[in-house]
CSV table of C-alpha atoms and ligand atoms in Angstrom, one decimal:
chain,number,residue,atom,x,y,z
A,1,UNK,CA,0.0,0.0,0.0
A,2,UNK,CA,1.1,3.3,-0.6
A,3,UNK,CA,1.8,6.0,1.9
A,4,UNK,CA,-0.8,8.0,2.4
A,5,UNK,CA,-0.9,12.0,1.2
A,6,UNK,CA,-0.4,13.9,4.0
A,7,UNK,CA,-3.3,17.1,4.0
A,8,UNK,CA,-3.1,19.6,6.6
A,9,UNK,CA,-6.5,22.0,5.8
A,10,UNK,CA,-5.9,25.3,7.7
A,11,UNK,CA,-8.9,27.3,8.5
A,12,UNK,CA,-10.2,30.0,11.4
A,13,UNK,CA,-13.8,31.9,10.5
A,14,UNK,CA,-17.2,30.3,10.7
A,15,UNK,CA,-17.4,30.6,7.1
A,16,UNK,CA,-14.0,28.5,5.9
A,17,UNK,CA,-15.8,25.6,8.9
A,18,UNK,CA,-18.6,25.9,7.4
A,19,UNK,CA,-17.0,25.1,3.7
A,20,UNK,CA,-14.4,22.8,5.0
A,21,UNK,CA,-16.1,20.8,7.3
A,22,UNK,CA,-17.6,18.2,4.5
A,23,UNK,CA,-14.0,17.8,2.8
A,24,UNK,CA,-12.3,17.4,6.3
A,25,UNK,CA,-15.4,14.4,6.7
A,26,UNK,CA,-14.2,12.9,3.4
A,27,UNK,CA,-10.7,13.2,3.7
A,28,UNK,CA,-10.5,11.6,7.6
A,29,UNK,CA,-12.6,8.9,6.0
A,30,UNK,CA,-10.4,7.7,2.9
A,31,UNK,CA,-7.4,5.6,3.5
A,32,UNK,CA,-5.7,7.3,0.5
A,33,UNK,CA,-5.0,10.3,2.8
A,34,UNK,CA,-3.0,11.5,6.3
A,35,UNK,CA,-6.0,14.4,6.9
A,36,UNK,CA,-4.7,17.0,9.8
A,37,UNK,CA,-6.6,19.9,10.8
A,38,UNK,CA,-5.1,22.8,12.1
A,39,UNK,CA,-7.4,25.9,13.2
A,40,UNK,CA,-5.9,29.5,13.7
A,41,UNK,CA,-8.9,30.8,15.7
A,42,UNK,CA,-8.9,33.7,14.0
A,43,UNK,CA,-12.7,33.1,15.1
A,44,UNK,CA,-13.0,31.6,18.8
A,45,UNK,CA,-16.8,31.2,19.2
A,46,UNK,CA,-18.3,31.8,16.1
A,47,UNK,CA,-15.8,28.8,14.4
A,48,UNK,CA,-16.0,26.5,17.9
A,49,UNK,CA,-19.8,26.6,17.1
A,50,UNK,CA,-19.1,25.1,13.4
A,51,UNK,CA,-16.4,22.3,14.9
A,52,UNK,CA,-18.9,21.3,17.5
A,53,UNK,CA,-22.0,20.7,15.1
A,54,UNK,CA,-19.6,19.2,12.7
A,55,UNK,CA,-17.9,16.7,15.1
A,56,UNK,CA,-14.2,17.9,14.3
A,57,UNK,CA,-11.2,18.0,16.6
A,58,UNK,CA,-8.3,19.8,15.2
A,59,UNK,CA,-5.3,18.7,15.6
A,60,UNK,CA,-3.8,22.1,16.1
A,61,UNK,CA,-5.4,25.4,17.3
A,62,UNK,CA,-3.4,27.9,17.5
A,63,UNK,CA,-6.2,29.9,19.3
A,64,UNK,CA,-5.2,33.3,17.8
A,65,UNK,CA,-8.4,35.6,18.0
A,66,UNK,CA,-8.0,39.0,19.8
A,67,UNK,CA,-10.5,41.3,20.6
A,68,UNK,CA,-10.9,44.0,17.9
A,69,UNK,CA,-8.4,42.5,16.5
A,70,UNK,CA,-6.1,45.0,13.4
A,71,UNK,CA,-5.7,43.4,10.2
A,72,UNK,CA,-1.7,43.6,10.7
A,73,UNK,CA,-1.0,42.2,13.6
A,74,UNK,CA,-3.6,39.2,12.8
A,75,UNK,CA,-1.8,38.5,9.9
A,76,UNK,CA,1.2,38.4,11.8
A,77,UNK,CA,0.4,36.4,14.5
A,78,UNK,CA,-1.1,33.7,11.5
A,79,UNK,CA,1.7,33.5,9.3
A,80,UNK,CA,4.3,32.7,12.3
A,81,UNK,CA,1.5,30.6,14.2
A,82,UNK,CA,0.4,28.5,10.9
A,83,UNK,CA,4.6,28.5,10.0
A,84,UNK,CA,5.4,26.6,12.9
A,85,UNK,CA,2.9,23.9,12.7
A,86,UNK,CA,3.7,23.7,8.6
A,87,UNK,CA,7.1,22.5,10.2
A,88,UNK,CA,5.8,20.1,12.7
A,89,UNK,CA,3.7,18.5,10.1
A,90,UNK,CA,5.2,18.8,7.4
A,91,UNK,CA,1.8,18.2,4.8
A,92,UNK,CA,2.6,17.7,1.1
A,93,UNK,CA,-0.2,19.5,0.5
A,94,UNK,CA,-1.7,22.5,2.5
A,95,UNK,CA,-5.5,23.2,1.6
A,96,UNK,CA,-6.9,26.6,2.0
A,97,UNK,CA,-10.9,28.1,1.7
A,98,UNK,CA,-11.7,31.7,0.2
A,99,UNK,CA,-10.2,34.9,1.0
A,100,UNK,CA,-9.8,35.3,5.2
A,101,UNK,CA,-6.4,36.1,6.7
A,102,UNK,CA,-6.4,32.8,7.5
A,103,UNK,CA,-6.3,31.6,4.8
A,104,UNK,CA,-4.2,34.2,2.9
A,105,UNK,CA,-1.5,33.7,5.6
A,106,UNK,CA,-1.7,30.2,5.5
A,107,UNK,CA,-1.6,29.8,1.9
A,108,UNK,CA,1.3,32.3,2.4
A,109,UNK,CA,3.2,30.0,5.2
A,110,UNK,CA,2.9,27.0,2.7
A,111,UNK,CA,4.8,28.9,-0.3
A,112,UNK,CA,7.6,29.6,2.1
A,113,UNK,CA,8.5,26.5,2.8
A,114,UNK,CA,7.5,25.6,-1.3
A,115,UNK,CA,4.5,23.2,0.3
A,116,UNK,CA,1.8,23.1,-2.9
A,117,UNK,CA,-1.3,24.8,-1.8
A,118,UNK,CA,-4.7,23.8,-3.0
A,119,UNK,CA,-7.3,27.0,-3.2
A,120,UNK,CA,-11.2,25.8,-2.5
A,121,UNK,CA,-13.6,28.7,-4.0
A,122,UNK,CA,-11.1,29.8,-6.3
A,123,UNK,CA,-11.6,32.6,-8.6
A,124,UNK,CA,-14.2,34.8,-7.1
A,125,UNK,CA,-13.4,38.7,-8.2
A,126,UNK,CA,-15.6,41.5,-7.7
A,127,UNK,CA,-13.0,43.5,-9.7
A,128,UNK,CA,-12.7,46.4,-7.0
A,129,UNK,CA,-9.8,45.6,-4.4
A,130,UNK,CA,-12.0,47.9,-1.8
A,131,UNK,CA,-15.2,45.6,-1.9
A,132,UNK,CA,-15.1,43.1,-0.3
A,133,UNK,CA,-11.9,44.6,1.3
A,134,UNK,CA,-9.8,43.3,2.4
A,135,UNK,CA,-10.8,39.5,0.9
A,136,UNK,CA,-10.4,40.5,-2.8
A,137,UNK,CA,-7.1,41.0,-2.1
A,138,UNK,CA,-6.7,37.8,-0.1
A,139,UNK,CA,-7.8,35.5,-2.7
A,140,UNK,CA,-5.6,36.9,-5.6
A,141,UNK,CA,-2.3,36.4,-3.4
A,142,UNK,CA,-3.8,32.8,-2.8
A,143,UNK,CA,-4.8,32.6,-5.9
A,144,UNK,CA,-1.3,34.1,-7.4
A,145,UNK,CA,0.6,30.3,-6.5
A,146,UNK,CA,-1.8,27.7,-5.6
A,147,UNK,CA,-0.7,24.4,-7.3
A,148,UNK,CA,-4.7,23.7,-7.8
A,149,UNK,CA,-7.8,25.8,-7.6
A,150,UNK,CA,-11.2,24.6,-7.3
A,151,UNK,CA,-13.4,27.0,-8.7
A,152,UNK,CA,-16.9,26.7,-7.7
A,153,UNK,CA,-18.3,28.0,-10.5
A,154,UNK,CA,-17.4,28.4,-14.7
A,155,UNK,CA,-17.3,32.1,-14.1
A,156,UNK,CA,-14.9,31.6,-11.4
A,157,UNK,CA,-12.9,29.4,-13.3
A,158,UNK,CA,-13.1,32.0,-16.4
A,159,UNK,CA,-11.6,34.7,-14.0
A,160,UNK,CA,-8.5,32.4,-13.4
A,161,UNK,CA,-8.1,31.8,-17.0
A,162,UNK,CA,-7.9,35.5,-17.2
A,163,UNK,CA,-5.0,35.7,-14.8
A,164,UNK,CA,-2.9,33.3,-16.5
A,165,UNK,CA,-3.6,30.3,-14.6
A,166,UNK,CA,-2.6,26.9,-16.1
A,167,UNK,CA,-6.4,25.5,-17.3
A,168,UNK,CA,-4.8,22.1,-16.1
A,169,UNK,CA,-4.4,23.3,-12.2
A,170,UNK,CA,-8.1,24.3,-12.3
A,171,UNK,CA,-11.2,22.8,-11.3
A,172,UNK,CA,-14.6,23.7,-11.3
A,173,UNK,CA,-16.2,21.6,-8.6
A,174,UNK,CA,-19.6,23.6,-7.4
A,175,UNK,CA,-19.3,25.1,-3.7
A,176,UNK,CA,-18.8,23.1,-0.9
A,177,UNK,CA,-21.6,25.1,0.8
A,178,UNK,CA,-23.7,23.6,-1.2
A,179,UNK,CA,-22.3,20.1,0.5
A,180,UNK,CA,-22.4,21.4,3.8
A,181,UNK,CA,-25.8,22.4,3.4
A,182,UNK,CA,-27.1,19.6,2.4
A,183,UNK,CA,-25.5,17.3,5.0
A,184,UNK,CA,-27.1,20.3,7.9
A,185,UNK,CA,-30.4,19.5,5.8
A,186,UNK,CA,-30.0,15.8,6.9
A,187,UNK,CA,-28.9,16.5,10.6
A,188,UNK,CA,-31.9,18.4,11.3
A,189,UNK,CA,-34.2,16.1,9.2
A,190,UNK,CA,-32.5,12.9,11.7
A,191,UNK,CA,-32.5,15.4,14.5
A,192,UNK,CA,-35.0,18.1,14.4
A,193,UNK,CA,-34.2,19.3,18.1
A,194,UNK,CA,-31.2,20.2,16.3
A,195,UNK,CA,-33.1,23.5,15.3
A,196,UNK,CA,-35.5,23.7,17.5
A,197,UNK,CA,-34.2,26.7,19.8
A,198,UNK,CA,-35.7,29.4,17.5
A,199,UNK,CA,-39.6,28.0,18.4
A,200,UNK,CA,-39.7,30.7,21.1
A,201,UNK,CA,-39.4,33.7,18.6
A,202,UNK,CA,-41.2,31.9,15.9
A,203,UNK,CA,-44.0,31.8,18.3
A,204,UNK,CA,-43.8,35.3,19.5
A,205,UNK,CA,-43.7,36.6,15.5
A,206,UNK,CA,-46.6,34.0,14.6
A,207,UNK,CA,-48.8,35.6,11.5
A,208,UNK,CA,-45.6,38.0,10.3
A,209,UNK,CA,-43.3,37.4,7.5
A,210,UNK,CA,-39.6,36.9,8.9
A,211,UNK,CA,-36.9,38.9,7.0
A,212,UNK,CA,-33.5,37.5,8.1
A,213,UNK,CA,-30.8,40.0,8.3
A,214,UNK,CA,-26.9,39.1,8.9
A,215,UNK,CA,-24.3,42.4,8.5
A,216,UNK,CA,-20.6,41.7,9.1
A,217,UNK,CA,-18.2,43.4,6.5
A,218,UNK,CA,-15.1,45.2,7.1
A,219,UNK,CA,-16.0,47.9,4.3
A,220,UNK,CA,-19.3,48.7,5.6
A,221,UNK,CA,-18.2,49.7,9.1
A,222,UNK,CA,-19.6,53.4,10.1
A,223,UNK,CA,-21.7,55.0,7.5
A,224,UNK,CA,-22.7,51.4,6.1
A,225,UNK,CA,-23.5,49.8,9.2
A,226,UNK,CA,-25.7,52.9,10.5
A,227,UNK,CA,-27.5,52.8,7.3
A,228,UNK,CA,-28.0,48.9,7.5
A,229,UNK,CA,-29.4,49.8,11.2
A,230,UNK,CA,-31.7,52.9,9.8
A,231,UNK,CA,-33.4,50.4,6.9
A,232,UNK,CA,-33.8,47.0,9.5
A,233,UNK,CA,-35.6,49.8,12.1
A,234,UNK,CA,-37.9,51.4,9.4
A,235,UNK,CA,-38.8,48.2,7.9
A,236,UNK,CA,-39.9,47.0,10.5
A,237,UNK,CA,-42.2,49.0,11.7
A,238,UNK,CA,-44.4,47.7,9.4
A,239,UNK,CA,-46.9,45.8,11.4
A,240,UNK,CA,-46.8,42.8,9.4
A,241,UNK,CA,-43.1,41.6,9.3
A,242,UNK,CA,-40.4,40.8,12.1
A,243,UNK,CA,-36.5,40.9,11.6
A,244,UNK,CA,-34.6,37.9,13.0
A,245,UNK,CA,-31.1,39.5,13.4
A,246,UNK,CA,-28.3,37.1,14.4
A,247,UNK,CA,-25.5,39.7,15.2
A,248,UNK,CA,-21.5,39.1,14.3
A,249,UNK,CA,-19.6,39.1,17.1
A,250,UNK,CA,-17.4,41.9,15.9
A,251,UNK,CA,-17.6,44.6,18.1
A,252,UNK,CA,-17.9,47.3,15.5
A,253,UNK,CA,-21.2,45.5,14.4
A,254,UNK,CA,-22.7,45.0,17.9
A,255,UNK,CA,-22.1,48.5,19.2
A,256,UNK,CA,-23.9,50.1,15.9
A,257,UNK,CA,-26.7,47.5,16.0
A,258,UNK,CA,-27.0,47.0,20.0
A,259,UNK,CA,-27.6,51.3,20.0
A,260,UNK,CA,-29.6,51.3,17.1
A,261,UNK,CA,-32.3,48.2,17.5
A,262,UNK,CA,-32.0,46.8,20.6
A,263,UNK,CA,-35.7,46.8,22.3
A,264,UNK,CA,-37.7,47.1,19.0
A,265,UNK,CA,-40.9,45.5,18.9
A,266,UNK,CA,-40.1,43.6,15.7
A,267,UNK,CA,-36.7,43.2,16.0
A,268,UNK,CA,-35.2,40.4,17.4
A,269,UNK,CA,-31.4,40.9,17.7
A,270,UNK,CA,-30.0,37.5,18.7
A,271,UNK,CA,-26.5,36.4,18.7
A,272,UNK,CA,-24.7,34.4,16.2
A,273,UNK,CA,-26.7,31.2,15.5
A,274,UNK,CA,-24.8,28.0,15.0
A,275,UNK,CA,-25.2,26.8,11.5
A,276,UNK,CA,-28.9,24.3,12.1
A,277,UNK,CA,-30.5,27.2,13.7
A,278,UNK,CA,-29.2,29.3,10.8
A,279,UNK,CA,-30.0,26.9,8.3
A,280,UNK,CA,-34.1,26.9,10.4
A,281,UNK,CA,-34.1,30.7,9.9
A,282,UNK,CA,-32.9,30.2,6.0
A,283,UNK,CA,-35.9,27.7,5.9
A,284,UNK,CA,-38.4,30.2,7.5
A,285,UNK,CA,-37.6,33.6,6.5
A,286,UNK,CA,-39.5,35.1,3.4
A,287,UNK,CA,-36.6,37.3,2.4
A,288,UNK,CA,-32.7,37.4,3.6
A,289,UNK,CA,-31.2,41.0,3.7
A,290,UNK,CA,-27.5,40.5,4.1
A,291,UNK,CA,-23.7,41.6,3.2
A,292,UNK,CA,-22.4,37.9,3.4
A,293,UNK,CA,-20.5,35.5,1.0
A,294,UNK,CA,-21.9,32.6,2.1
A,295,UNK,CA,-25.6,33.8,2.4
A,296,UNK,CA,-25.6,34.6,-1.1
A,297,UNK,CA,-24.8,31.1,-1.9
A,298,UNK,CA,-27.1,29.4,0.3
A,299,UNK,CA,-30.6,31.6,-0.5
A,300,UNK,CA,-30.5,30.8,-4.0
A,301,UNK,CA,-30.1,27.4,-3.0
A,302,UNK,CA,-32.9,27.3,-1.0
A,303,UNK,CA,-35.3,29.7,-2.9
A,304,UNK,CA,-34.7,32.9,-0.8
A,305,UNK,CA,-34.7,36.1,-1.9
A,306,UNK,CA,-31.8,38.1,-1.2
A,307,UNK,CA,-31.1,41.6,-0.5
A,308,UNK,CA,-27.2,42.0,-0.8
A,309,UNK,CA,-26.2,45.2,1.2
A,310,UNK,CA,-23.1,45.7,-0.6
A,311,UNK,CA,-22.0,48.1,-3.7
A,312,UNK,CA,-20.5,44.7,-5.8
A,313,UNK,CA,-20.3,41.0,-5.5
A,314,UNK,CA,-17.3,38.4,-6.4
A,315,UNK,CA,-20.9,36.0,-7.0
A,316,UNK,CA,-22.7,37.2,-9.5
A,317,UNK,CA,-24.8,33.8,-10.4
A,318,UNK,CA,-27.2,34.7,-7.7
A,319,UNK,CA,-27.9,37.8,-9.3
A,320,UNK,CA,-27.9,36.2,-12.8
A,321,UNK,CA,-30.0,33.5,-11.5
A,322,UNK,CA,-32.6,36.4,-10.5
A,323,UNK,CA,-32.7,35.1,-6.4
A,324,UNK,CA,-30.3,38.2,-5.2
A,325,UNK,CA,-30.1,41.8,-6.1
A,326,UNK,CA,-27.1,44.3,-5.0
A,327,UNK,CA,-28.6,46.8,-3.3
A,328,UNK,CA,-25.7,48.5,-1.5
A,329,UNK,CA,-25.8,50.3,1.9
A,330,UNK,CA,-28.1,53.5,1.0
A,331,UNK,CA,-31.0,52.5,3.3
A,332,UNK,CA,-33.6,54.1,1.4
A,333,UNK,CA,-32.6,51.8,-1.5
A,334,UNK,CA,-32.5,49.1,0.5
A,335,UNK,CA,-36.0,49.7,2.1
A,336,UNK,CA,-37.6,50.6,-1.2
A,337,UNK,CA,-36.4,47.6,-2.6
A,338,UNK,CA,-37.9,45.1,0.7
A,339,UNK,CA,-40.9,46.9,0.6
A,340,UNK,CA,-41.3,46.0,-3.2
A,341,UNK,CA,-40.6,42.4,-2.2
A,342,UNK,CA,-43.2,42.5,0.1
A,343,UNK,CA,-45.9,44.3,-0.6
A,344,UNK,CA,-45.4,42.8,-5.2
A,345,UNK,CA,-46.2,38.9,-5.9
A,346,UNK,CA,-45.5,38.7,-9.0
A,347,UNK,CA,-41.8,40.4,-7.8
A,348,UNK,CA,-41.4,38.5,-4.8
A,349,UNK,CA,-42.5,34.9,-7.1
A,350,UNK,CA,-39.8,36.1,-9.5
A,351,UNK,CA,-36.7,35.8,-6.9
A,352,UNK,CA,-38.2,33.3,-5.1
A,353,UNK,CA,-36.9,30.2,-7.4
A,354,UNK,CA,-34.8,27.9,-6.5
A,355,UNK,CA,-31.6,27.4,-8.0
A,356,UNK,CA,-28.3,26.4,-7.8
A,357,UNK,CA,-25.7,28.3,-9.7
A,358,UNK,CA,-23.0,27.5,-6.9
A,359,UNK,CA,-23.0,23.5,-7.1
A,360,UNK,CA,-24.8,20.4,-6.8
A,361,UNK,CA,-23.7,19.6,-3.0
A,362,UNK,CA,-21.1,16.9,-5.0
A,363,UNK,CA,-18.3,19.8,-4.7
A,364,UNK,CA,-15.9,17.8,-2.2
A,365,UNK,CA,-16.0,14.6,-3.4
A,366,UNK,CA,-14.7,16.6,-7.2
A,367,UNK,CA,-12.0,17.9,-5.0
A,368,UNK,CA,-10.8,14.8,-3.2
A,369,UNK,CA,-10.8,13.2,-6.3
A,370,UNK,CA,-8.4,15.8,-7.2
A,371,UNK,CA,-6.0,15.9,-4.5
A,372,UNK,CA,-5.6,12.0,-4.7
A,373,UNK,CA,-4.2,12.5,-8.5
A,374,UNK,CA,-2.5,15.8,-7.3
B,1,UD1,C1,-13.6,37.7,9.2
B,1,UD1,C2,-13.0,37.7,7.8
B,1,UD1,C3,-14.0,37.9,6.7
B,1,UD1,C4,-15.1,36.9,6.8
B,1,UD1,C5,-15.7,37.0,8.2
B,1,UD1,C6,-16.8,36.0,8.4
B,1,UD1,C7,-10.7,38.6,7.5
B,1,UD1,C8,-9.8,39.8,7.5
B,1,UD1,N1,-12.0,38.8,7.7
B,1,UD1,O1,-14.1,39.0,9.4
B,1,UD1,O2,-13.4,37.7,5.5
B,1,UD1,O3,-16.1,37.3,5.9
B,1,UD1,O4,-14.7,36.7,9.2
B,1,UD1,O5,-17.5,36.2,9.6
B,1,UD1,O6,-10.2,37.5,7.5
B,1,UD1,N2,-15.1,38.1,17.2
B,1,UD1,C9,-15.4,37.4,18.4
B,1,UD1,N3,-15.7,36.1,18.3
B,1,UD1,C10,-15.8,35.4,17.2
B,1,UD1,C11,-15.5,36.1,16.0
B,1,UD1,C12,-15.1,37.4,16.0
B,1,UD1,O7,-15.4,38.0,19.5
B,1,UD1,O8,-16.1,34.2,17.2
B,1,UD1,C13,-14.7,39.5,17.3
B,1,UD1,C14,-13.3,39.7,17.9
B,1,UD1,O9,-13.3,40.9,18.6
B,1,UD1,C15,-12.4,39.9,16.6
B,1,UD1,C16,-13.4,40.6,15.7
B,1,UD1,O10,-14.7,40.0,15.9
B,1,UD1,O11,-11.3,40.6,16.9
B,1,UD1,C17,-13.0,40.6,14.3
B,1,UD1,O12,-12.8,39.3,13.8
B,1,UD1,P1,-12.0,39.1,12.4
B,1,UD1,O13,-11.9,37.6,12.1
B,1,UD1,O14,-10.7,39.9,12.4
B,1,UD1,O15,-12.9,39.8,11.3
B,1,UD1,P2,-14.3,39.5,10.9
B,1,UD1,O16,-14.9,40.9,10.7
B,1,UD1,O17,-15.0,38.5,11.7
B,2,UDP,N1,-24.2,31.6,9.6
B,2,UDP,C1,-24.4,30.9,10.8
B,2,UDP,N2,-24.9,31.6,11.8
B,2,UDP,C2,-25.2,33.0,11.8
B,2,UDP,C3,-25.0,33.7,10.6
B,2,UDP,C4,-24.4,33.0,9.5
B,2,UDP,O1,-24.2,29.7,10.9
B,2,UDP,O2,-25.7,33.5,12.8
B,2,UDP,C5,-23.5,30.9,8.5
B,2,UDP,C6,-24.2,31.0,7.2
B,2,UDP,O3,-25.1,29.9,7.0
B,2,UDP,C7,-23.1,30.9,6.2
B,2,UDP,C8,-21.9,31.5,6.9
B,2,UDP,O4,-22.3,31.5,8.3
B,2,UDP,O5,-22.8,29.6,5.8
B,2,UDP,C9,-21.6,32.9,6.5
B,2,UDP,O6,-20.7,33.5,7.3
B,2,UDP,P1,-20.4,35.0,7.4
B,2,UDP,O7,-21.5,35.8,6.9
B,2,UDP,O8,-19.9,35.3,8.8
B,2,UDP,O9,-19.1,35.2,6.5
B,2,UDP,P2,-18.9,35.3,4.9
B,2,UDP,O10,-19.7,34.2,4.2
B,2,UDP,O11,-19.5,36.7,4.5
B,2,UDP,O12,-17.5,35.3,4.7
């Protein structure tokens, strides 16, 4: 038998868990590969929540998360942290997810010590180095030297092509979100107390149409975030709607939001759900008003409107698939544009369909199938 390929996956947001957690399942459970798992904790709550629900132990956590934490001296603290397990392990392949610090840093770490690094959602661009900022930046450096890159989608795999990237080290493979979706779909279904804990509010909102709102990005900070807060209070006080508001743990969201909406009748801030209760709010919302990645990928999915509170997206086949619409951070747009939602069936049918322009939830096994040829 041959010796196994040694993978260390290096991750440390709730979004890269949520992405990696069905490849680090298939890659613990094929004899073909050596799987390690090291976390920077970029994330300490918000990713342990992910680990937990997924049943993962990592073999390393470098537990890195400060509060408030700058961009610089994160990115410092990763690329030594992830440097010194990267020469403990020694992987021959490091496999990084999307465009955090973590994995920029770690993608980084690998190249210095000339470890190939595989790229999952490779390829996304918005074209504006600013939004999303800084992640636009973080997936080109990534992007600049991976040995493969799994592109989720054609366009994504177009925008490497653009950039010079070998056609042979690319692979379009569909999101893994799409994966880890599914396989949340089939917890709950197995487990349904799983995503039970929102009953209490679904109760108290009985009879109103739930708009979901998440609000996170570095770019919107200030003026953006206020004018998030300013559209969630005045839509709801419409009488026939409640907002369902999980809020980021970044401080700069919380003290905008907490001063803004806290004690509203129809506003339920909350904090961070783990991903089945998110998934149970996905399921009941009517509409999703958001400035996530992953959201964007999961509504369309699902059949979910969505609102995108941001001035570009590196995922335009939601909008081309008609289930999300930019409508940036200008809260009378992004009221006007709810209201339409709400108050025009034949507008709301329109982005309600479901699709599923970001994969077929077969993504990982496309990628382990990959790394086993290498
Ligand atoms: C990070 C990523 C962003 C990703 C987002 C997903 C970078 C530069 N940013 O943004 O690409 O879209 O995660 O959510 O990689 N905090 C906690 N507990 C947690 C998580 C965060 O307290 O579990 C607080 C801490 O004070 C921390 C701050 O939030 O310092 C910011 O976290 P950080 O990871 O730097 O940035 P995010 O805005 O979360
Ligand atoms: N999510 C979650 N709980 C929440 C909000 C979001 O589990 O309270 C999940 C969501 O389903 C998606 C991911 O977190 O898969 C998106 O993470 P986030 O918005 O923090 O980051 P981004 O995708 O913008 O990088």
């Amino acid at each position: 038998m041959s010796t196994p390929i040694k993978i260390l996956s290096v991750f440390g947001t709730r979004p890269e868990a949520i992405k990696f957690f069905p490849l680090v399942h298939a890659l613990n459970a094929d004899s073909r590969f050596d799987s390690r798992v090291c976390v920077s904790g970029q994330h300490r709550g918000m990713l342990d929540q992910v680990l937990q629900i997924a049943g993962i132990t990592p073999d390393h956590d470098l537990d890195l998360m400060q509060p408030d934490q700058t961009l610089d001296s994160l990115t410092a603290n990763l690329l030594t942290g992830i440097g010194h397990v990267l020469d403990q392990e020694k992987p021959d392949w490091v496999v990084v997810q999307g465009d955090t610090a973590t994995a920029m840093a770690g993608a980084l770490a690998a190249y210095y010590r000339k470890i190939p690094v595989a790229h999952v959602e490779a390829g996304l661009r918005s074209g504006n180095i600013h939004h999303p900022w800084p992640e636009e930046v973080n997936r080109k450096i990534v992007g600049s030297f991976a040995a493969l890159h799994f592109a989720p989608t054609e366009t994504a795999a177009s925008a490497l092509k653009r950039e010079a990237v070998d056609p042979a080290a690319i692979h379009v493979t569909g999101n893994t979100v799409i994966d880890a979706l599914h396989w949340i779909t089939g917890e709950i279904e197995q487990k349904p107390e799983l995503a039970a804990g929102l009953a209490d509010l679904e109760r108290r909102f009985a009879g109103k149409r739930i708009i979901g709102v998440t609000s996170h990005r570095r770019e919107n900070f200030g003026g953006g975030m206020e004018a998030i807060a300013d559209a969630v209070r005045r839509l709801a006080e419409r009488g026939d709607v409640a907002m369902i508001f999980p809020v980021h743990l970044n401080p700069n969201v919380r003290k905008v939001m907490n001063a803004q909406l806290d004690g509203l009748d129809n506003v339920a801030l909350i904090e961070p759900l783990d991903y089945p209760h998110f998934a149970r709010l996905l399921d009941i919302c009517t509409l999703m008003l958001t400035d996530s990645g992953g959201v964007q990928e999961e509504a369309p999915a699902l059949g979910k409107p969505v609102l995108v509170m941001r001035e570009t997206t590196e995922r335009p086949e939601g909008v081309e698939a008609g289930t999300a619409q930019l409508v940036g951070t200008d809260a009378d747009r992004i009221v006007a544009e709810a209201n339409r939602l709400l108050d025009d069936p034949d507008a709301y049918a329109a982005m309600s369909r479901a699709h599923n322009p970001f994969g077929d939830g077969q993504a990982v096994g496309r990628i382990v199938e990959a790394l086993a040829k290498g």
